[in-house]
CSV table of C-alpha atoms and ligand atoms in Angstrom, one decimal:
chain,number,residue,atom,x,y,z
A,448,MET,CA,0.0,0.0,0.0
A,449,LYS,CA,1.3,3.4,-0.9
A,450,HIS,CA,0.9,6.2,1.6
A,451,ALA,CA,1.0,10.0,1.1
A,452,GLN,CA,4.5,11.3,0.5
A,453,LYS,CA,4.1,13.9,3.2
A,454,LEU,CA,4.2,11.1,5.8
A,455,ASP,CA,7.8,10.6,4.8
A,456,HIS,CA,8.6,14.1,6.2
A,457,LEU,CA,7.2,13.2,9.6
A,458,ALA,CA,9.6,11.7,12.2
A,459,PRO,CA,7.9,9.1,14.3
A,460,TYR,CA,5.9,10.8,17.1
A,461,LEU,CA,8.2,11.1,20.1
A,462,PHE,CA,5.8,10.2,22.8
A,463,ALA,CA,4.5,7.2,20.9
A,464,GLN,CA,8.1,6.0,20.6
A,465,ILE,CA,8.7,6.5,24.3
A,466,ASP,CA,5.5,4.6,25.1
A,467,GLU,CA,6.8,1.7,23.1
A,468,LEU,CA,10.1,1.7,25.0
A,469,ILE,CA,8.2,1.8,28.4
A,470,GLU,CA,6.1,-1.1,27.3
A,471,LYS,CA,9.1,-3.1,26.3
A,472,LYS,CA,10.9,-2.6,29.6
A,473,GLN,CA,7.7,-3.2,31.6
A,474,ARG,CA,7.2,-6.5,29.7
A,475,GLN,CA,10.7,-7.5,31.0
A,476,GLY,CA,9.4,-6.9,34.5
A,477,LYS,CA,11.3,-3.6,35.2
A,478,LYS,CA,9.9,-1.0,37.5
A,479,LEU,CA,10.4,2.3,35.8
A,480,TRP,CA,10.6,5.8,37.1
A,481,ILE,CA,8.6,7.6,34.4
A,482,LEU,CA,9.2,11.3,34.0
A,483,SER,CA,8.4,11.8,30.3
A,484,LYS,CA,4.8,12.9,29.5
A,485,SER,CA,3.2,16.0,30.8
A,486,ASP,CA,-0.1,14.6,32.0
A,487,PRO,CA,-1.0,16.0,35.5
A,488,ASP,CA,-0.8,13.3,38.3
A,489,ARG,CA,-3.8,14.7,40.2
A,490,PRO,CA,-7.3,13.7,38.9
A,491,THR,CA,-9.8,16.2,37.5
A,492,ASN,CA,-11.8,18.1,40.1
A,493,PRO,CA,-14.9,16.2,41.4
A,494,GLY,CA,-17.0,19.3,40.3
A,495,MET,CA,-16.1,18.8,36.7
A,496,VAL,CA,-16.6,15.1,36.8
A,497,GLU,CA,-20.0,15.6,38.5
A,498,THR,CA,-21.0,18.1,35.7
A,499,LEU,CA,-20.0,15.6,33.1
A,500,ARG,CA,-22.1,12.9,34.8
A,501,GLU,CA,-25.2,15.1,35.1
A,502,GLN,CA,-25.0,16.4,31.6
A,503,ALA,CA,-24.3,12.9,30.1
A,504,VAL,CA,-27.8,11.7,31.0
A,505,GLU,CA,-29.5,14.6,29.3
A,506,PRO,CA,-30.9,13.4,25.9
A,507,ALA,CA,-30.4,16.9,24.5
A,508,ASN,CA,-26.7,16.2,24.7
A,509,HIS,CA,-26.8,13.0,22.7
A,510,HIS,CA,-27.1,14.8,19.4
A,511,TYR,CA,-24.4,16.3,17.3
A,512,PRO,CA,-23.0,19.3,19.2
A,513,ASP,CA,-22.9,22.8,17.8
A,514,PHE,CA,-20.0,23.6,15.5
A,515,ASP,CA,-19.5,26.9,17.3
A,516,GLY,CA,-19.0,25.2,20.7
A,517,LEU,CA,-21.1,25.7,23.8
A,518,LYS,CA,-22.2,29.3,24.4
A,519,GLN,CA,-21.6,28.9,28.2
A,520,LEU,CA,-18.0,27.8,27.5
A,521,ARG,CA,-17.3,30.7,25.2
A,522,GLN,CA,-18.8,33.1,27.7
A,523,ALA,CA,-16.7,31.6,30.5
A,524,ALA,CA,-13.6,31.9,28.3
A,525,ALA,CA,-14.4,35.6,27.7
A,526,ALA,CA,-14.8,36.2,31.5
A,527,TRP,CA,-11.5,34.4,32.0
A,528,TYR,CA,-9.6,36.6,29.6
A,529,ARG,CA,-11.2,39.7,31.2
A,530,HIS,CA,-10.3,38.6,34.7
A,531,TYR,CA,-6.7,37.4,34.1
A,532,TYR,CA,-5.5,39.7,31.3
A,533,ASP,CA,-8.0,42.6,31.1
A,534,VAL,CA,-8.7,41.5,27.5
A,535,THR,CA,-12.1,41.8,26.0
A,536,LEU,CA,-13.2,39.0,23.6
A,537,ASP,CA,-16.4,38.5,21.7
A,538,PRO,CA,-17.7,35.0,22.5
A,539,GLU,CA,-19.5,34.9,19.1
A,540,THR,CA,-16.5,35.6,16.9
A,541,GLU,CA,-13.3,35.6,18.8
A,542,ILE,CA,-13.4,32.3,20.8
A,543,LEU,CA,-13.5,28.7,19.4
A,544,PRO,CA,-13.6,25.6,21.6
A,545,LEU,CA,-11.4,22.8,20.3
A,546,LEU,CA,-11.1,19.0,20.7
A,547,GLY,CA,-7.8,19.6,22.4
A,548,SER,CA,-5.3,22.4,21.5
A,549,LYS,CA,-3.0,20.0,19.7
A,550,GLU,CA,-5.7,19.3,17.1
A,551,GLY,CA,-6.4,23.0,16.8
A,552,ILE,CA,-2.7,23.9,16.3
A,553,ALA,CA,-2.4,21.3,13.5
A,554,HIS,CA,-5.6,22.5,11.9
A,555,LEU,CA,-4.5,26.1,12.0
A,556,SER,CA,-1.8,25.3,9.5
A,557,GLU,CA,-4.4,23.7,7.2
A,558,ALA,CA,-6.5,26.8,7.5
A,559,LEU,CA,-3.8,29.4,6.8
A,560,LEU,CA,-1.1,27.7,4.7
A,561,ASP,CA,-0.9,26.5,1.1
A,562,PRO,CA,1.8,24.3,-0.3
A,563,GLY,CA,4.9,26.4,-0.7
A,564,ASP,CA,4.0,28.9,2.1
A,565,ILE,CA,6.3,29.5,5.0
A,566,ALA,CA,5.6,29.2,8.7
A,567,LEU,CA,8.1,30.4,11.3
A,568,VAL,CA,8.6,27.7,13.9
A,569,PRO,CA,10.6,27.7,17.1
A,570,ASP,CA,13.2,24.9,17.8
A,571,PRO,CA,13.1,23.3,20.3
A,572,ALA,CA,9.4,23.2,20.5
A,573,PHE,CA,6.2,21.1,20.9
A,574,PRO,CA,6.4,19.1,17.6
A,575,THR,CA,2.9,20.0,16.3
A,576,TYR,CA,3.8,23.4,15.0
A,577,LYS,CA,6.3,21.9,12.6
A,578,THR,CA,4.3,18.7,11.7
A,579,GLY,CA,1.1,20.7,11.1
A,580,THR,CA,3.0,23.0,8.8
A,581,LEU,CA,4.4,20.0,6.9
A,582,LEU,CA,1.0,18.3,6.7
A,583,ALA,CA,-0.3,21.4,5.1
A,584,GLY,CA,2.4,21.1,2.4
A,585,ALA,CA,4.1,24.3,3.7
A,586,THR,CA,7.7,24.8,4.7
A,587,PRO,CA,8.7,25.4,8.3
A,588,PHE,CA,11.5,27.9,8.8
A,589,THR,CA,13.3,27.2,12.0
A,590,MET,CA,13.9,29.9,14.7
A,591,PRO,CA,16.6,28.4,16.9
A,592,LEU,CA,16.0,29.0,20.6
A,593,THR,CA,19.2,28.6,22.6
A,594,ALA,CA,20.4,29.1,26.2
A,595,PRO,CA,20.2,31.1,28.3
A,596,ASP,CA,17.0,32.9,27.3
A,597,PHE,CA,15.4,30.5,24.6
A,598,LEU,CA,14.0,33.5,22.7
A,599,PRO,CA,13.8,33.8,18.9
A,600,ARG,CA,16.2,36.4,17.3
A,601,PHE,CA,13.9,38.1,14.8
A,602,ASP,CA,16.8,40.0,13.3
A,603,ASN,CA,18.4,36.7,12.3
A,604,ILE,CA,15.4,35.8,10.0
A,605,PRO,CA,16.4,36.8,6.5
A,606,GLN,CA,14.2,39.7,5.3
A,607,GLU,CA,12.8,37.8,2.3
A,608,THR,CA,11.8,34.8,4.5
A,609,ALA,CA,10.1,37.2,7.0
A,610,ARG,CA,8.2,38.9,4.2
A,611,ALA,CA,7.1,35.6,2.7
A,612,ALA,CA,6.1,34.0,6.0
A,613,LYS,CA,2.4,33.8,6.7
A,614,LEU,CA,2.4,32.4,10.2
A,615,MET,CA,4.6,32.3,13.3
A,616,PHE,CA,4.2,30.0,16.2
A,617,LEU,CA,5.5,30.9,19.6
A,618,ASN,CA,5.0,29.2,23.0
A,619,TYR,CA,5.7,31.0,26.3
A,620,PRO,CA,5.9,29.7,29.0
A,621,HIS,CA,8.0,27.4,26.8
A,622,ASN,CA,7.9,23.7,26.5
A,623,PRO,CA,10.6,22.3,26.8
A,624,SER,CA,13.0,24.9,28.3
A,625,GLY,CA,10.6,26.5,30.8
A,626,ALA,CA,11.6,30.0,29.6
A,627,THR,CA,9.1,32.8,30.1
A,628,VAL,CA,8.7,36.2,28.5
A,629,ASP,CA,7.3,39.6,29.5
A,630,LEU,CA,4.8,41.9,27.8
A,631,ALA,CA,7.7,43.9,26.1
A,632,PHE,CA,8.7,40.7,24.3
A,633,TRP,CA,5.1,40.1,23.1
A,634,GLN,CA,5.1,43.7,21.8
A,635,LYS,CA,8.3,43.1,19.9
A,636,ALA,CA,7.0,39.9,18.4
A,637,PHE,CA,3.8,41.7,17.4
A,638,ASP,CA,5.7,44.6,15.8
A,639,PHE,CA,7.7,42.0,13.8
A,640,ALA,CA,4.5,40.3,12.7
A,641,GLU,CA,2.9,43.6,11.8
A,642,GLU,CA,5.9,44.7,9.7
A,643,ASN,CA,5.8,41.4,7.8
A,644,ASP,CA,2.1,40.7,7.7
A,645,ILE,CA,2.3,37.5,9.6
A,646,VAL,CA,-0.4,35.8,11.7
A,647,LEU,CA,1.2,35.5,15.2
A,648,VAL,CA,0.3,32.6,17.5
A,649,ASN,CA,1.1,32.0,21.1
A,650,ASP,CA,0.4,28.5,22.4
A,651,HIS,CA,-0.4,29.4,26.0
A,652,ALA,CA,-0.6,25.8,27.3
A,653,TYR,CA,1.2,26.8,30.5
A,654,ALA,CA,-0.6,30.0,31.1
A,655,MET,CA,-1.5,28.9,34.7
A,656,THR,CA,1.6,26.9,35.4
A,657,ALA,CA,3.7,29.9,36.4
A,658,PHE,CA,5.2,30.2,39.9
A,659,ARG,CA,5.4,34.0,40.2
A,660,PRO,CA,2.7,36.6,39.2
A,661,GLY,CA,3.1,38.4,35.9
A,662,ILE,CA,5.5,35.9,34.2
A,663,ALA,CA,2.9,34.4,31.8
A,664,PRO,CA,1.3,37.4,30.1
A,665,SER,CA,-1.1,36.7,27.2
A,666,LEU,CA,0.0,37.8,23.8
A,667,LEU,CA,-3.5,39.4,23.5
A,668,MET,CA,-2.6,41.9,26.2
A,669,VAL,CA,-0.6,43.8,23.5
A,670,PRO,CA,-2.7,46.7,22.3
A,671,GLU,CA,-4.3,46.0,18.9
A,672,SER,CA,-2.9,42.4,18.9
A,673,LYS,CA,-6.3,41.1,17.9
A,674,LYS,CA,-5.6,42.5,14.4
A,675,ARG,CA,-3.4,39.4,13.7
A,676,CYS,CA,-2.9,37.3,16.8
A,677,LEU,CA,-4.3,34.1,18.1
A,678,GLU,CA,-3.8,32.3,21.4
A,679,PHE,CA,-4.3,28.6,22.2
A,680,PHE,CA,-5.3,27.4,25.6
A,681,THR,CA,-5.6,23.9,26.9
A,682,PHE,CA,-7.7,22.4,29.8
A,683,SER,CA,-5.2,19.5,29.9
A,684,LYS,CA,-2.6,21.0,32.2
A,685,ALA,CA,-4.2,23.6,34.5
A,686,PHE,CA,-7.4,21.6,35.1
A,687,HIS,CA,-6.0,18.0,34.9
A,688,MET,CA,-8.2,17.2,31.9
A,689,ALA,CA,-5.7,15.8,29.4
A,690,GLY,CA,-7.9,12.8,28.6
A,691,TRP,CA,-11.0,14.9,28.2
A,692,ARG,CA,-9.7,16.6,25.0
A,693,LEU,CA,-10.7,20.3,25.4
A,694,GLY,CA,-8.9,23.4,24.3
A,695,LEU,CA,-9.6,26.9,23.0
A,696,ALA,CA,-8.5,29.2,20.2
A,697,VAL,CA,-9.0,32.9,21.0
A,698,GLY,CA,-8.2,36.1,19.1
A,699,ASN,CA,-8.5,37.5,15.6
A,700,ALA,CA,-12.0,36.8,14.3
A,701,GLU,CA,-10.9,36.2,10.7
A,702,VAL,CA,-8.3,33.6,11.8
A,703,ILE,CA,-10.9,32.0,14.1
A,704,ARG,CA,-13.3,31.9,11.1
A,705,ALA,CA,-10.7,30.2,8.9
A,706,LEU,CA,-9.9,27.6,11.7
A,707,LYS,CA,-13.6,27.0,12.1
A,708,ILE,CA,-14.0,26.1,8.4
A,709,ILE,CA,-11.4,23.4,8.8
A,710,GLU,CA,-12.9,22.2,12.1
A,711,THR,CA,-16.4,21.9,10.6
A,712,HIS,CA,-15.0,19.8,7.7
A,713,ILE,CA,-12.9,17.5,9.9
A,714,ASN,CA,-14.6,17.4,13.3
A,715,ALA,CA,-18.3,17.3,14.3
A,716,GLY,CA,-18.1,19.2,17.5
A,717,ILE,CA,-17.2,18.5,21.1
A,718,PHE,CA,-19.5,16.4,23.4
A,719,ASN,CA,-21.5,19.0,25.2
A,720,PRO,CA,-21.0,17.5,28.7
A,721,ILE,CA,-17.3,18.0,28.3
A,722,GLN,CA,-17.8,21.6,27.4
A,723,TYR,CA,-20.1,22.2,30.4
A,724,ALA,CA,-17.4,20.8,32.6
A,725,GLY,CA,-14.9,23.1,30.9
A,726,ALA,CA,-17.1,26.1,31.5
A,727,LEU,CA,-17.2,25.1,35.2
A,728,ALA,CA,-13.4,24.7,35.3
A,729,LEU,CA,-12.9,28.2,33.9
A,730,ARG,CA,-15.3,29.7,36.5
A,731,GLN,CA,-13.6,27.8,39.3
A,732,GLY,CA,-10.2,28.8,38.0
A,733,LEU,CA,-11.1,32.5,38.7
A,734,ARG,CA,-10.9,31.8,42.5
A,735,PRO,CA,-7.8,33.3,44.1
A,736,GLY,CA,-5.1,30.7,44.7
A,737,PHE,CA,-6.9,28.0,42.6
A,738,PHE,CA,-3.6,26.9,40.9
A,739,GLN,CA,-1.4,27.4,44.0
A,740,ARG,CA,-1.3,23.8,45.2
A,741,ASP,CA,-0.3,22.4,41.9
A,742,ASN,CA,2.3,25.0,41.2
A,743,ARG,CA,3.9,24.7,44.6
A,744,GLU,CA,4.1,20.9,44.1
A,745,TYR,CA,5.6,21.3,40.6
A,746,GLN,CA,8.1,23.9,41.8
A,747,ARG,CA,9.1,21.6,44.7
A,748,ARG,CA,9.7,18.7,42.3
A,749,LEU,CA,11.7,20.9,39.9
A,750,THR,CA,13.8,22.2,42.8
A,751,LEU,CA,14.5,18.6,43.9
A,752,LEU,CA,15.6,17.6,40.4
A,753,SER,CA,17.7,20.7,39.7
A,754,GLY,CA,19.3,20.3,43.1
A,755,PHE,CA,20.2,16.7,42.1
A,756,PHE,CA,21.9,17.7,38.9
A,757,ASN,CA,23.6,20.7,40.5
A,758,SER,CA,25.1,18.4,43.1
A,759,TYR,CA,26.9,16.7,40.2
A,760,GLY,CA,28.2,19.9,38.8
A,761,TRP,CA,25.4,21.3,36.6
A,762,ASP,CA,24.3,24.8,37.1
A,763,LEU,CA,20.6,24.6,36.4
A,764,ALA,CA,18.2,27.3,37.6
A,765,VAL,CA,14.7,26.2,38.8
A,766,PRO,CA,12.3,27.2,36.0
A,767,GLU,CA,9.7,29.8,36.9
A,768,ALA,CA,7.0,28.2,34.9
A,769,THR,CA,5.9,24.9,33.2
A,770,VAL,CA,6.5,21.4,34.4
A,771,TYR,CA,9.9,20.8,32.7
A,772,LEU,CA,13.6,20.7,33.5
A,773,TRP,CA,15.6,21.0,30.3
A,774,VAL,CA,18.9,19.3,31.1
A,775,PRO,CA,22.1,19.5,29.0
A,776,ALA,CA,23.5,16.0,28.5
A,777,PRO,CA,26.6,15.0,30.4
A,778,GLN,CA,30.1,14.9,29.1
A,779,GLY,CA,30.5,12.3,26.3
A,780,MET,CA,26.8,12.0,25.6
A,781,ASP,CA,24.1,13.7,23.6
A,782,GLY,CA,20.5,13.8,24.6
A,783,ASP,CA,19.6,10.5,22.9
A,784,THR,CA,22.5,8.5,24.5
A,785,PHE,CA,21.8,10.2,27.9
A,786,THR,CA,18.1,9.1,27.6
A,787,HIS,CA,19.2,5.5,27.0
A,788,PHE,CA,21.7,5.7,29.8
A,789,LEU,CA,19.0,6.8,32.2
A,790,LEU,CA,16.7,4.1,31.0
A,791,ASP,CA,19.2,1.3,31.1
A,792,LYS,CA,21.2,2.2,34.2
A,793,ALA,CA,18.6,3.9,36.4
A,794,GLU,CA,15.3,2.8,34.9
A,795,VAL,CA,14.3,6.4,34.6
A,796,VAL,CA,12.3,7.5,31.6
A,797,VAL,CA,12.9,11.0,30.2
A,798,SER,CA,12.3,12.6,26.8
A,799,PRO,CA,15.3,13.0,24.5
A,800,GLY,CA,15.6,16.6,23.4
A,801,SER,CA,15.9,15.6,19.8
A,802,GLY,CA,12.2,15.0,19.8
A,803,PHE,CA,11.7,18.8,20.1
A,804,GLY,CA,14.0,19.7,17.2
A,805,GLU,CA,17.6,20.0,16.1
A,806,GLU,CA,18.4,22.5,18.9
A,807,GLY,CA,17.2,19.9,21.4
A,808,LYS,CA,19.8,17.3,20.5
A,809,GLY,CA,22.1,18.1,23.4
A,810,TYR,CA,19.4,17.9,26.0
A,811,VAL,CA,16.8,15.8,27.7
A,812,ARG,CA,13.5,17.0,29.1
A,813,ILE,CA,12.4,15.8,32.5
A,814,CYS,CA,8.7,16.3,33.4
A,815,VAL,CA,7.4,16.7,36.9
A,816,THR,CA,3.7,15.8,36.5
A,817,TYR,CA,4.3,12.7,38.5
A,818,PRO,CA,3.9,12.2,42.2
A,819,THR,CA,6.8,13.5,44.3
A,820,GLU,CA,7.6,9.9,45.4
A,821,VAL,CA,8.3,9.1,41.7
A,822,VAL,CA,10.6,12.1,41.4
A,823,GLU,CA,12.4,11.1,44.6
A,824,GLY,CA,12.7,7.5,43.5
A,825,ALA,CA,14.1,8.6,40.2
A,826,ILE,CA,16.7,10.8,41.9
A,827,GLU,CA,17.8,7.9,44.1
A,828,ALA,CA,18.1,5.7,41.1
A,829,MET,CA,20.0,8.4,39.2
A,830,THR,CA,22.3,9.0,42.1
A,831,LYS,CA,23.5,5.4,42.1
A,832,ALA,CA,24.0,5.4,38.3
A,833,PHE,CA,25.7,8.8,38.3
A,834,SER,CA,28.1,7.7,41.0
A,835,ALA,CA,28.8,4.3,39.4
A,836,TYR,CA,29.5,5.8,36.0
A,837,ARG,CA,31.2,9.1,37.2
A,838,ILE,CA,28.8,11.3,35.3
A,839,THR,CA,29.8,14.9,34.9
A,840,PRO,CA,28.3,17.8,32.9
A,841,GLN,CA,29.8,19.0,29.6
A,842,PRO,CA,32.2,21.8,30.6
A,843,SER,CA,31.3,23.9,27.6
A,844,ARG,CA,27.6,23.9,27.8
A,845,TYR,CA,26.5,23.0,31.3
A,846,THR,CA,24.3,26.0,31.9
A,847,ALA,CA,20.7,26.1,30.9
B,718,PLP,C1,3.1,23.5,24.4
B,718,PLP,C2,2.0,22.6,24.3
B,718,PLP,N1,1.0,22.8,23.5
B,718,PLP,C3,-0.1,22.0,23.4
B,718,PLP,C4,-0.1,20.8,24.1
B,718,PLP,C5,-1.3,19.9,23.9
B,718,PLP,O1,-2.3,20.1,24.7
B,718,PLP,P1,-3.7,19.4,24.4
B,718,PLP,O2,-3.8,18.3,25.4
B,718,PLP,O3,-4.7,20.5,24.6
B,718,PLP,O4,-3.7,18.9,23.0
B,718,PLP,C6,1.0,20.5,24.9
B,718,PLP,C7,1.0,19.2,25.6
B,718,PLP,O5,1.9,18.7,26.2
B,718,PLP,C8,2.0,21.4,25.0
B,718,PLP,O6,3.1,21.1,25.8
């Protein structure tokens, strides 16, 4: 059977590969310390589960849902943006519920790009910006993000590429480095997008996973940004709803309209009970301190892990946001060999940085959405392996 040529451009999906490795080890009877996938360890709030249960028995919800998404959810999203960012959004035209933000991100490229078009894509990054671009037949132009700030250098993008580009993906707080930006950065990115007539996107997946006030501003806080900007939000992380599949796209009405055209052709809406639960989540999330418990726990786990690496000579700062520690591989290894070393010698599962792009090759990503006992168990196992194999950081690139 012949498949589409575009599949040849896609590397195997990183997390599917890691799942296979985990399965293989587990079949051999190994107990693993898994720190690879960012899927919150705590369950979804009982209130959301109860809403789902109540709504699921309503026959009205057994029909095809509305393409526009549930009005209550769109209204709750507008209230959310008003509360957290002082941004006004029209729930009719500027908010679109999605079957997960990953799906929406991939479909945005279908909506905005034709074969031969260019999208500016950060590297390292969540893989879907690049793969969505490739599936649309367009060309990703890589913006390397390097230590210590992991910011794109707009001046390094050739002028003709900038002029030709139609779309730019950014993601702050950043998976995998944990880097954050301030509003001045968003203003600069917006000015660049304006100058070059580019649709600018922030994937705000870690909007609420930030450990200090003011470090995860919305791109839409930039005055006039709705002229050409879009932001994605996911319920997966902040509300422990990864399995529910719910996200939002918010911002420029024309871009939302284009994305909705693709969604209507490919999807048939989102089960209403899930959207009711999402609306409740957004309302609950307005309460002061709602995200504090999770964030304290994530920060504690990140502090434990960075402390471990620093005790072996690394110089890692504790990230101020996200659930990731982005760790340069030790001397004599790259990210892939370090991943295999950790798996074989410590039974610890991390993600090789190469899965996030070329710039990630020297790194591994360690994720702390696992119970603290797992993080502590992994540290104990790594301590034995590091001591036995005399692991030391690369002298030339041991800061992150
Ligand atoms: C930056 C980023 N965007 C999007 C997603 C996907 O979120 P969702 O579960 O809404 O598809 C993830 C998941 O890890 C992510 O890290």
